[in-house]
CSV table of C-alpha atoms in Angstrom, one decimal:
chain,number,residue,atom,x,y,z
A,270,UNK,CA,0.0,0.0,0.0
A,271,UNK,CA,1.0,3.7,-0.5
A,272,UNK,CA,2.0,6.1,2.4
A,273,UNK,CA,-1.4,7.7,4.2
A,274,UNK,CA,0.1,10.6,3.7
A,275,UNK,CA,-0.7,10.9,0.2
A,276,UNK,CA,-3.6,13.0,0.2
A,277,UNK,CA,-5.2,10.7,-2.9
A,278,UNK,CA,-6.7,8.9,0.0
A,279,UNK,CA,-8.0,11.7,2.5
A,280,UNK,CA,-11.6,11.9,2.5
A,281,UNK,CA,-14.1,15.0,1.9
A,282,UNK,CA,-14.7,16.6,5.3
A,283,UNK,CA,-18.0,15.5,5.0
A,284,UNK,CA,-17.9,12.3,4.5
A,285,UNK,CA,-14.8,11.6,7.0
A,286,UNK,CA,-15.8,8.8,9.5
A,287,UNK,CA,-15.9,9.4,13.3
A,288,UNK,CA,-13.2,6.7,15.2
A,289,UNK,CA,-15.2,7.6,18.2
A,290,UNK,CA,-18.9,6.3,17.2
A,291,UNK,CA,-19.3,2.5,18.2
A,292,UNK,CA,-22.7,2.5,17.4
A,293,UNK,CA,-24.0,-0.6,15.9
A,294,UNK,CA,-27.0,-1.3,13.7
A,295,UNK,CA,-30.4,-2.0,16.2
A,296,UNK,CA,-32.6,-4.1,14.6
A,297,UNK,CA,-31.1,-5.1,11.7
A,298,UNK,CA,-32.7,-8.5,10.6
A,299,UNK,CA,-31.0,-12.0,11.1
A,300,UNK,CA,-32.7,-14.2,9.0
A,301,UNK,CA,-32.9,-18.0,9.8
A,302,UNK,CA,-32.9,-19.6,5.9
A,303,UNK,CA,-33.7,-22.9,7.3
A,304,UNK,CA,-37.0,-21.9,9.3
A,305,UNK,CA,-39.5,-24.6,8.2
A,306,UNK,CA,-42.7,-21.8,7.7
A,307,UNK,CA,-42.3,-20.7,4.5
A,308,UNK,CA,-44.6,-17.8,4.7
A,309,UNK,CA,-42.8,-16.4,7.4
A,310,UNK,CA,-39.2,-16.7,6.2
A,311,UNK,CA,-40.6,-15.0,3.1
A,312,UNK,CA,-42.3,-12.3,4.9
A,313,UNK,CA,-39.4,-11.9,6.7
A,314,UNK,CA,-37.1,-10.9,3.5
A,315,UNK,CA,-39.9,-8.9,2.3
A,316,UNK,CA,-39.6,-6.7,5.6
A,317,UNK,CA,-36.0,-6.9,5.5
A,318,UNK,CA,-35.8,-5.4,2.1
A,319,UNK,CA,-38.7,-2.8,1.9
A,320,UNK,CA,-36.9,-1.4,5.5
A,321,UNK,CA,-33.1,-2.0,5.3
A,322,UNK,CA,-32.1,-3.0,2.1
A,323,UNK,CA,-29.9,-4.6,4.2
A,324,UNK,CA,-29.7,-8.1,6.2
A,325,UNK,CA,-28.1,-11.2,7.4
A,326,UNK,CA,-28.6,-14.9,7.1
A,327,UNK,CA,-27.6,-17.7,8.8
A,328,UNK,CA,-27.9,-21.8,8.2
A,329,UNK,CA,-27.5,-20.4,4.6
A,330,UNK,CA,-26.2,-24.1,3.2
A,331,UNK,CA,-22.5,-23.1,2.4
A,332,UNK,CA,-20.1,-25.0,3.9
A,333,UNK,CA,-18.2,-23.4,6.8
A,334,UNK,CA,-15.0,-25.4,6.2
A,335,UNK,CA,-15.0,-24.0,2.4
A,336,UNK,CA,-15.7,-20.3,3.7
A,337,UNK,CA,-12.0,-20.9,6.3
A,338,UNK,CA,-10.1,-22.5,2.9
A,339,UNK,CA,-11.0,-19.3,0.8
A,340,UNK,CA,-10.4,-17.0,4.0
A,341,UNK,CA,-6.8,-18.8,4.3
A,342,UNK,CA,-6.0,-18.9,0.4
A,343,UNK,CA,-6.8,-15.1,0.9
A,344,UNK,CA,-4.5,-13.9,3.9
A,345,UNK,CA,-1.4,-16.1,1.7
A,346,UNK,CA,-2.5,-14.1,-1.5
A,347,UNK,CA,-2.2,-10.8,0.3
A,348,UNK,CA,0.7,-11.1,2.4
A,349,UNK,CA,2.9,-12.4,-0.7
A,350,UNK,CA,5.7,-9.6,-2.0
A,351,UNK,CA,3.9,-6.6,-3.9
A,352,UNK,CA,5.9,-8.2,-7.1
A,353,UNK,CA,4.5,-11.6,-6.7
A,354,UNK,CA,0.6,-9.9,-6.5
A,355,UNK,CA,1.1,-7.4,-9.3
A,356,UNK,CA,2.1,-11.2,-11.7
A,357,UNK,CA,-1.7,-10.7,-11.9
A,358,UNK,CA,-2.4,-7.0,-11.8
A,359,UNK,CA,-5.6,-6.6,-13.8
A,360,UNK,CA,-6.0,-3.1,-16.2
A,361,UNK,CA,-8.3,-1.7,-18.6
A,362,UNK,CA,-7.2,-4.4,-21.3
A,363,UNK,CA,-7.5,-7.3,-18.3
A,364,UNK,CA,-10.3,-6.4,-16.0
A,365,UNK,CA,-9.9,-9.2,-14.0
A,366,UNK,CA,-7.0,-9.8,-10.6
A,367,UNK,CA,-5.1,-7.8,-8.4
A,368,UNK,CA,-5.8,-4.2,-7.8
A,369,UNK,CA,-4.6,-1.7,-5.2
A,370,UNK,CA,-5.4,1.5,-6.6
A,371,UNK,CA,-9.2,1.6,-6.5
A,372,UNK,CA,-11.4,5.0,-6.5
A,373,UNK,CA,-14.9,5.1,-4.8
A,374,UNK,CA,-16.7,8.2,-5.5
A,375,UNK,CA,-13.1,9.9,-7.0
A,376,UNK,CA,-11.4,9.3,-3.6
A,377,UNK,CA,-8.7,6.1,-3.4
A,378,UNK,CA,-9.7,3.6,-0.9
A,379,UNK,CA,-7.6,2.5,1.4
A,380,UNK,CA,-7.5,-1.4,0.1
A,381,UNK,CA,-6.0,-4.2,-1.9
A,382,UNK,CA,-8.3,-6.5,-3.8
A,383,UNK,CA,-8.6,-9.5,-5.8
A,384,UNK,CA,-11.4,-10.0,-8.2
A,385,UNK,CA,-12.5,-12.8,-10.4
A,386,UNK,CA,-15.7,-13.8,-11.9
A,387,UNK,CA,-17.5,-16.7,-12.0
A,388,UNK,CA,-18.8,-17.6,-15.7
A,389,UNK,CA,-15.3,-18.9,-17.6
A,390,UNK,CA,-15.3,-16.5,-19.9
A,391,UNK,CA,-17.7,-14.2,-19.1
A,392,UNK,CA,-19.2,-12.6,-21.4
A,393,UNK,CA,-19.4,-8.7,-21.1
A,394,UNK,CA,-20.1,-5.4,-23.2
A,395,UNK,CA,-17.1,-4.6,-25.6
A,396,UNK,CA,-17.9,-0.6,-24.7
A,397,UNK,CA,-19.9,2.0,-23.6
A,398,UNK,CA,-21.6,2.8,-27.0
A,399,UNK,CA,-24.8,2.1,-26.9
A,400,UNK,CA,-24.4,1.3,-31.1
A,401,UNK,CA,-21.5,-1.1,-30.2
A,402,UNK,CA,-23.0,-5.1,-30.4
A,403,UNK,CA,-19.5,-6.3,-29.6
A,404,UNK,CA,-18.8,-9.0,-26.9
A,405,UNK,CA,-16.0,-9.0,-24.9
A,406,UNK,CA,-14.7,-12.0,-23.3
A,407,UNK,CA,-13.2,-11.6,-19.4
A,408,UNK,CA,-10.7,-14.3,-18.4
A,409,UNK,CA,-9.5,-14.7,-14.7
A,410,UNK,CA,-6.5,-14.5,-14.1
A,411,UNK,CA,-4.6,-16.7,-11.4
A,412,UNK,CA,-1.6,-16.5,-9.7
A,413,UNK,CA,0.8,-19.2,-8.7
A,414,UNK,CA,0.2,-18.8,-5.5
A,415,UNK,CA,-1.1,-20.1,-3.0
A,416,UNK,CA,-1.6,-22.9,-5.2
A,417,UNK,CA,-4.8,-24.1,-4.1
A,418,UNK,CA,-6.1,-20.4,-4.6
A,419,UNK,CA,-8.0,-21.4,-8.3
A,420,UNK,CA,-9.8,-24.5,-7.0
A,421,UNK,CA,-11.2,-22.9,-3.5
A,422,UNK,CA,-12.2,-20.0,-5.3
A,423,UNK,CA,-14.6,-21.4,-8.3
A,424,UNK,CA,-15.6,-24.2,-5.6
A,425,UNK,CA,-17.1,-21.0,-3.4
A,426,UNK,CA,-18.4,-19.0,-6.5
A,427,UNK,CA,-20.7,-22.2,-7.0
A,428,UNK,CA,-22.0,-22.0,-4.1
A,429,UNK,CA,-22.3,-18.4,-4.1
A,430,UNK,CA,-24.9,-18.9,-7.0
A,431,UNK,CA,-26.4,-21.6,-5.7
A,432,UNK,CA,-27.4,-19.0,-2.3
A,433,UNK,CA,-27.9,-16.1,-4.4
A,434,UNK,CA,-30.6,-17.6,-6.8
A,435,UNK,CA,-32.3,-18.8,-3.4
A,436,UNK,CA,-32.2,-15.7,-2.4
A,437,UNK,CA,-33.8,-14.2,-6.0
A,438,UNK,CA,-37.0,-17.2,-5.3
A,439,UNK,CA,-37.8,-15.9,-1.7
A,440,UNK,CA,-37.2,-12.1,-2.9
A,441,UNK,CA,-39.6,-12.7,-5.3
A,442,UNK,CA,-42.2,-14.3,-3.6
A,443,UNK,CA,-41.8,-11.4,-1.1
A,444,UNK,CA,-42.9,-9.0,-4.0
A,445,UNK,CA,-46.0,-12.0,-5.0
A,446,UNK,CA,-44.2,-13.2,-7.9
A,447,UNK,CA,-43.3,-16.7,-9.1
A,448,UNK,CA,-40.6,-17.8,-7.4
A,449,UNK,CA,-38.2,-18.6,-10.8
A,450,UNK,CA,-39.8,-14.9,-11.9
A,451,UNK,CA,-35.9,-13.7,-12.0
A,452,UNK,CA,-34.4,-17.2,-13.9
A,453,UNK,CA,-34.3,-15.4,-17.1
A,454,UNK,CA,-32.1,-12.6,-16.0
A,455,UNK,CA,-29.1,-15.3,-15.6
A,456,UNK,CA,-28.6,-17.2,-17.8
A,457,UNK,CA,-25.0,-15.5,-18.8
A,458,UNK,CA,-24.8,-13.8,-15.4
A,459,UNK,CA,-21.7,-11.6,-14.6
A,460,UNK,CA,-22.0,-12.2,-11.3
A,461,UNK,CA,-18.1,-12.3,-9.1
A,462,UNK,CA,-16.0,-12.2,-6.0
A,463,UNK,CA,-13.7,-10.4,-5.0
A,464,UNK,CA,-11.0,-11.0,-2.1
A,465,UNK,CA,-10.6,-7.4,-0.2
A,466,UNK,CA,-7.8,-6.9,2.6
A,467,UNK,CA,-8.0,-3.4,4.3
A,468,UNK,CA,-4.5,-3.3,6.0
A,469,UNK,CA,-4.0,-0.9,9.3
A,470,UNK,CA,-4.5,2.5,8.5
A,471,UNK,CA,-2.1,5.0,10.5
A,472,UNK,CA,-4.8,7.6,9.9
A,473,UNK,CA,-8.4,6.0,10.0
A,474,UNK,CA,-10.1,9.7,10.6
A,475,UNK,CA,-9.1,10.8,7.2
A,476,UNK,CA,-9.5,7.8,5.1
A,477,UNK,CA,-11.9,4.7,3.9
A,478,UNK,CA,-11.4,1.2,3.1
A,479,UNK,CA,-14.1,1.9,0.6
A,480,UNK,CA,-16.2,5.5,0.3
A,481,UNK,CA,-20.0,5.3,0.6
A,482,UNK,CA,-21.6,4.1,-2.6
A,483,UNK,CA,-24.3,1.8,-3.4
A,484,UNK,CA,-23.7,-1.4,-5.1
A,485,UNK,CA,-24.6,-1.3,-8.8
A,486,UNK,CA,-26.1,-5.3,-9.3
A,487,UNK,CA,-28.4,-7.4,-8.3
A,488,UNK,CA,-27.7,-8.4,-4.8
A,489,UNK,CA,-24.0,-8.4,-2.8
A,490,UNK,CA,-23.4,-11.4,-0.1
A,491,UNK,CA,-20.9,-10.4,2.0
A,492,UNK,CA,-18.5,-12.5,4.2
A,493,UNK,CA,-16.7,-10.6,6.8
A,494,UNK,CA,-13.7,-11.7,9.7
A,495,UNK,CA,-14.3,-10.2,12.6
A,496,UNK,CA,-12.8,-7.0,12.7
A,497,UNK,CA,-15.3,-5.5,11.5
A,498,UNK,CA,-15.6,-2.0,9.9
A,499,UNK,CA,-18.9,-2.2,7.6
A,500,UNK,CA,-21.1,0.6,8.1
A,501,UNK,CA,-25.0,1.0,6.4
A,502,UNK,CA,-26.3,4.4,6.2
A,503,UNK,CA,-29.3,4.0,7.9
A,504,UNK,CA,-32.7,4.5,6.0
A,505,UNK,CA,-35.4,5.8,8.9
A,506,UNK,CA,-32.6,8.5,9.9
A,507,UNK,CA,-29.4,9.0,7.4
A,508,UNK,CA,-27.3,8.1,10.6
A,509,UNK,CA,-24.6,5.2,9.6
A,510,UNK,CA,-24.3,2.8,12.0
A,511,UNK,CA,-21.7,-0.1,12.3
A,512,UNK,CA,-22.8,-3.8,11.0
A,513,UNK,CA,-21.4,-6.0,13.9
A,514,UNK,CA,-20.1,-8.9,12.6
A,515,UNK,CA,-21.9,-12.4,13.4
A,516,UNK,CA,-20.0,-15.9,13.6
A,517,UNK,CA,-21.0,-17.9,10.3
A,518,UNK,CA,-23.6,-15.4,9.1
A,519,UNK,CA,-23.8,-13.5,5.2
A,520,UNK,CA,-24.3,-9.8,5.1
A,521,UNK,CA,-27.0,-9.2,2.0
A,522,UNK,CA,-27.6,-6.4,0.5
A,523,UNK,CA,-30.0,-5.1,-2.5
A,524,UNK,CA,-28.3,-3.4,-5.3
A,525,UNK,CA,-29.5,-1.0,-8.2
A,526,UNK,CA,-30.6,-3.6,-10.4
A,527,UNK,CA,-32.8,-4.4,-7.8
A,528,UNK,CA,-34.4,-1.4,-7.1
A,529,UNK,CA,-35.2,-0.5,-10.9
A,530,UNK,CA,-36.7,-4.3,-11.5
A,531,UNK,CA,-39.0,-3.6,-7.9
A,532,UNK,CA,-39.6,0.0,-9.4
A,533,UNK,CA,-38.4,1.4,-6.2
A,534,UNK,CA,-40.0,-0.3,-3.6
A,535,UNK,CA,-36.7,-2.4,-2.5
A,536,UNK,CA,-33.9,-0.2,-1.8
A,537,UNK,CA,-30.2,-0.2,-2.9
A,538,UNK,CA,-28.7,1.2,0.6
A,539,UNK,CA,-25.4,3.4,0.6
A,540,UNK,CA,-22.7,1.6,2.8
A,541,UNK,CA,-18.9,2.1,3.4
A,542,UNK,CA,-16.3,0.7,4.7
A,543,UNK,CA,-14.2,2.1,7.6
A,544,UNK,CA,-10.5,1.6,8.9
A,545,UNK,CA,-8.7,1.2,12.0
A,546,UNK,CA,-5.2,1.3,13.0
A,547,UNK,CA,-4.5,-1.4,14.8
A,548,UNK,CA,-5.6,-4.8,12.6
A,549,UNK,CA,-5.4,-5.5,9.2
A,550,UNK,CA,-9.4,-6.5,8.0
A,551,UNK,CA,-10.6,-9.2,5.7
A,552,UNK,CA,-13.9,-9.5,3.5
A,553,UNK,CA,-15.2,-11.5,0.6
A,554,UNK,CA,-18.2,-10.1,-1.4
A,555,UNK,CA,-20.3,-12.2,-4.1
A,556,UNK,CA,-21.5,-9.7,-6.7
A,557,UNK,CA,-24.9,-11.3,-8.2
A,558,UNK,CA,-25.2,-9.7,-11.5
A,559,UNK,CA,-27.3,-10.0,-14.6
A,560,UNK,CA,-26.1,-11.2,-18.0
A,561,UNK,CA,-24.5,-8.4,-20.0
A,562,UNK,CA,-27.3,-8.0,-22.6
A,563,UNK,CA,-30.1,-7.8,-20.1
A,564,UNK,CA,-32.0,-4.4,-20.2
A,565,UNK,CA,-32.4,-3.1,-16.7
A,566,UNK,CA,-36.1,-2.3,-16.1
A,567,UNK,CA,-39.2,-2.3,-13.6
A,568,UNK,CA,-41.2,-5.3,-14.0
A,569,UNK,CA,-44.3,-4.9,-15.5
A,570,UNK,CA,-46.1,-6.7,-13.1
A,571,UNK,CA,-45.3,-4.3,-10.3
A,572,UNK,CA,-46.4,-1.3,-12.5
A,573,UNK,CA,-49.7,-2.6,-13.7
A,574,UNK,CA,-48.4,-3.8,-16.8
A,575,UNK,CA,-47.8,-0.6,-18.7
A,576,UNK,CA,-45.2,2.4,-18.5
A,577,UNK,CA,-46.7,4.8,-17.6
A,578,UNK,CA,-46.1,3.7,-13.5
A,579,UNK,CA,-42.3,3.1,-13.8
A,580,UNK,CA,-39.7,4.8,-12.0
A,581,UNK,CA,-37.2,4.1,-14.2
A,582,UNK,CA,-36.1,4.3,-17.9
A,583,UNK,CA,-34.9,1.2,-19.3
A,584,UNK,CA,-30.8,1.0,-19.0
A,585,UNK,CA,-28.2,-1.8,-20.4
A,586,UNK,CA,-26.7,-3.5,-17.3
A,587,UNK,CA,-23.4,-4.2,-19.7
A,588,UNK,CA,-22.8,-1.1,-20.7
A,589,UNK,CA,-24.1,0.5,-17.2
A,590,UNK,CA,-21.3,-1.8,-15.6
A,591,UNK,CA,-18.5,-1.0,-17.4
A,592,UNK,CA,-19.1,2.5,-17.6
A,593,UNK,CA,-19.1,1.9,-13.3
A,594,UNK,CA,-15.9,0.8,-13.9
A,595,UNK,CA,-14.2,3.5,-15.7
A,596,UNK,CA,-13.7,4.9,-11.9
A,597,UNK,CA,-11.5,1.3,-10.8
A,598,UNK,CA,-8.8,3.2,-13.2
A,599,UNK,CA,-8.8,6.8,-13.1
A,600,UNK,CA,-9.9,9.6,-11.3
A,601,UNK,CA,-13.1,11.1,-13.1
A,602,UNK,CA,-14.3,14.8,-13.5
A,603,UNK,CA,-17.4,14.3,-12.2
A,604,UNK,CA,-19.0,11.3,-10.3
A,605,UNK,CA,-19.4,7.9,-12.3
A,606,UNK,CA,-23.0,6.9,-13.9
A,607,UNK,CA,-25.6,6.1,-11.5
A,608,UNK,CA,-29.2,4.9,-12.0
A,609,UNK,CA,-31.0,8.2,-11.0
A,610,UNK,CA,-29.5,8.9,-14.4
A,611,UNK,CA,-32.2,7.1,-15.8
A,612,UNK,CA,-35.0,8.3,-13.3
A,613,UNK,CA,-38.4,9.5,-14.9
């Protein structure tokens, strides 16, 4: 990591986090994904997201000795030389590896990542253009070591799906759909991971691991050590509040994608990530995602089958997402794309 004294990573006064506040979120569901009453369980997501937009699950189905292999192959990654990591430095050309350089809302966060996706290739929007019908094709790239880094990882991203498409059934039924209503969305999903390590930060007052934003897919799923350092912004209030981290439990959280296909009524939630200077902190977030030709609209069953009601003007989630990640490589002029662009 660079020096914190670059000022690259110093935060708008505003938007600086308070060391002092230990406040953690109150009320913030747990959900129990292997309660046998169905109606509650979805009644419960239904609450979950139409309140928070934010929750966590437990007896989820994902093995608990898989979730310590990734956790390990992830502290070896991180703690090889800065040569060995940057092997697989990812670019504008190769999207996909090792990054420590990453903006959040024009400010560098204060963290080294690893990103891959799960689809091998995945297929993705060439460019921005909106009269450009070329595909590109994004290839992982894995490093030599730790060796058993490749096989742990596409073992979790499996079941990463497999969780977040159980997810998409009860989120469904919550909004009195068919439970497979969301199947079609997928079937070249973009969906990845990504392996974060926030190391100790000699000045947390000034910086974030990553600045407040609001995750641009489907639905995030969020493994975190327990350090902690998640913060939501609350919704009844505007207050954020620390997410205290719970043994074996997923953090979810609704994205964009979300809130255009439920026409507003679920949520994304802006979040952030905050620092400390004493531990280094670990996280692994599943980014469920749409295929890259998928046009991002409300449903017309939630708008009464015409226009006319919809929030939203239909967007491309390819294009969207790579013009989200112009920011991952340069500092912009003005904040990156989001979808009140495309608000009515």
């Amino acid at each position: 990591m660079a020096e914190i004294a670059d000022i690259a990573f110093f935060q708008e006064l505003e938007q600086r986090p308070d060391p002092s506040l230990k406040q953690d979120a109150q009320g913030i569901p747990l959900i129990d994904l292997a309660c046998p009453d169905m109606d509650a369980l979805v009644h419960d997501i239904g609450h979950a997201c139409r309140k928070w937009g934010f929750f966590q699950i437990i007896n989820h189905g994902v093995p608990s000795e898989l979730s310590h292999k990734l956790a390990e192959a992830s502290h070896k990654f991180f703690h090889l030389t800065m040569d060995e990591k940057r092997k697989v430095r990812r670019d504008v050309g190769k999207v996909l590896g090792y990054y420590d350089t990453e903006h959040t809302k024009n400010i560098r966060d204060w963290k080294e990542v690893f990103d891959y996706t799960v689809q091998q290739p995945t297929l993705a929007a060439a460019s921005v253009d909106e009269n450009d019908h070329q595909v590109a094709h994004w290839e992982n790239q894995w490093p030599q070591s730790p060796p058993e880094m490749r096989e742990v990882c596409e073992e979790y991203a499996k079941e990463m799906v497999a969780l977040g498409m159980r997810l998409m059934e009860l989120i469904a039924m919550s909004m009195g759909l068919k439970a497979q209503r969301f199947e079609e969305f997928f079937k070249d999903h973009t969906s990845s991971v990504r392996l974060n390590h926030y190391p100790p930060c000699p000045l947390p007052e000034l910086a974030l691991g990553v600045g407040h934003h609001k995750d641009p897919g489907v639905l995030t799923i969020l493994a975190q050590d327990d350090v902690g350092g998640l913060e939501v912004r609350q919704k009844s209030d505007g207050r954020w509040v620390g997410v205290k981290p719970t043994p074996d439990a997923y953090i979810v959280n609704l994205g964009d994608v979300l809130q255009v296909w439920s026409n507003g009524e679920y949520e994304s939630v802006d979040h952030r990530v905050v620092v400390n200077s004493e531990k280094e902190r670990y996280s692994i977030p599943f980014f469920l995602n749409p295929s890259h030709y998928i046009m991002v609209e409300p449903l017309l069953e939630l708008i009464g089958g015409h226009q006319k009601g919809a929030k939203y003007r239909p967007y491309n989630w390819g294009k969207f997402a790579l013009s989200r990640k112009r920011s991952n490589f340069m500092k912009l002029q003005a904040d990156n794309i989001q979808i009140h662009c495309f608000k009515n």
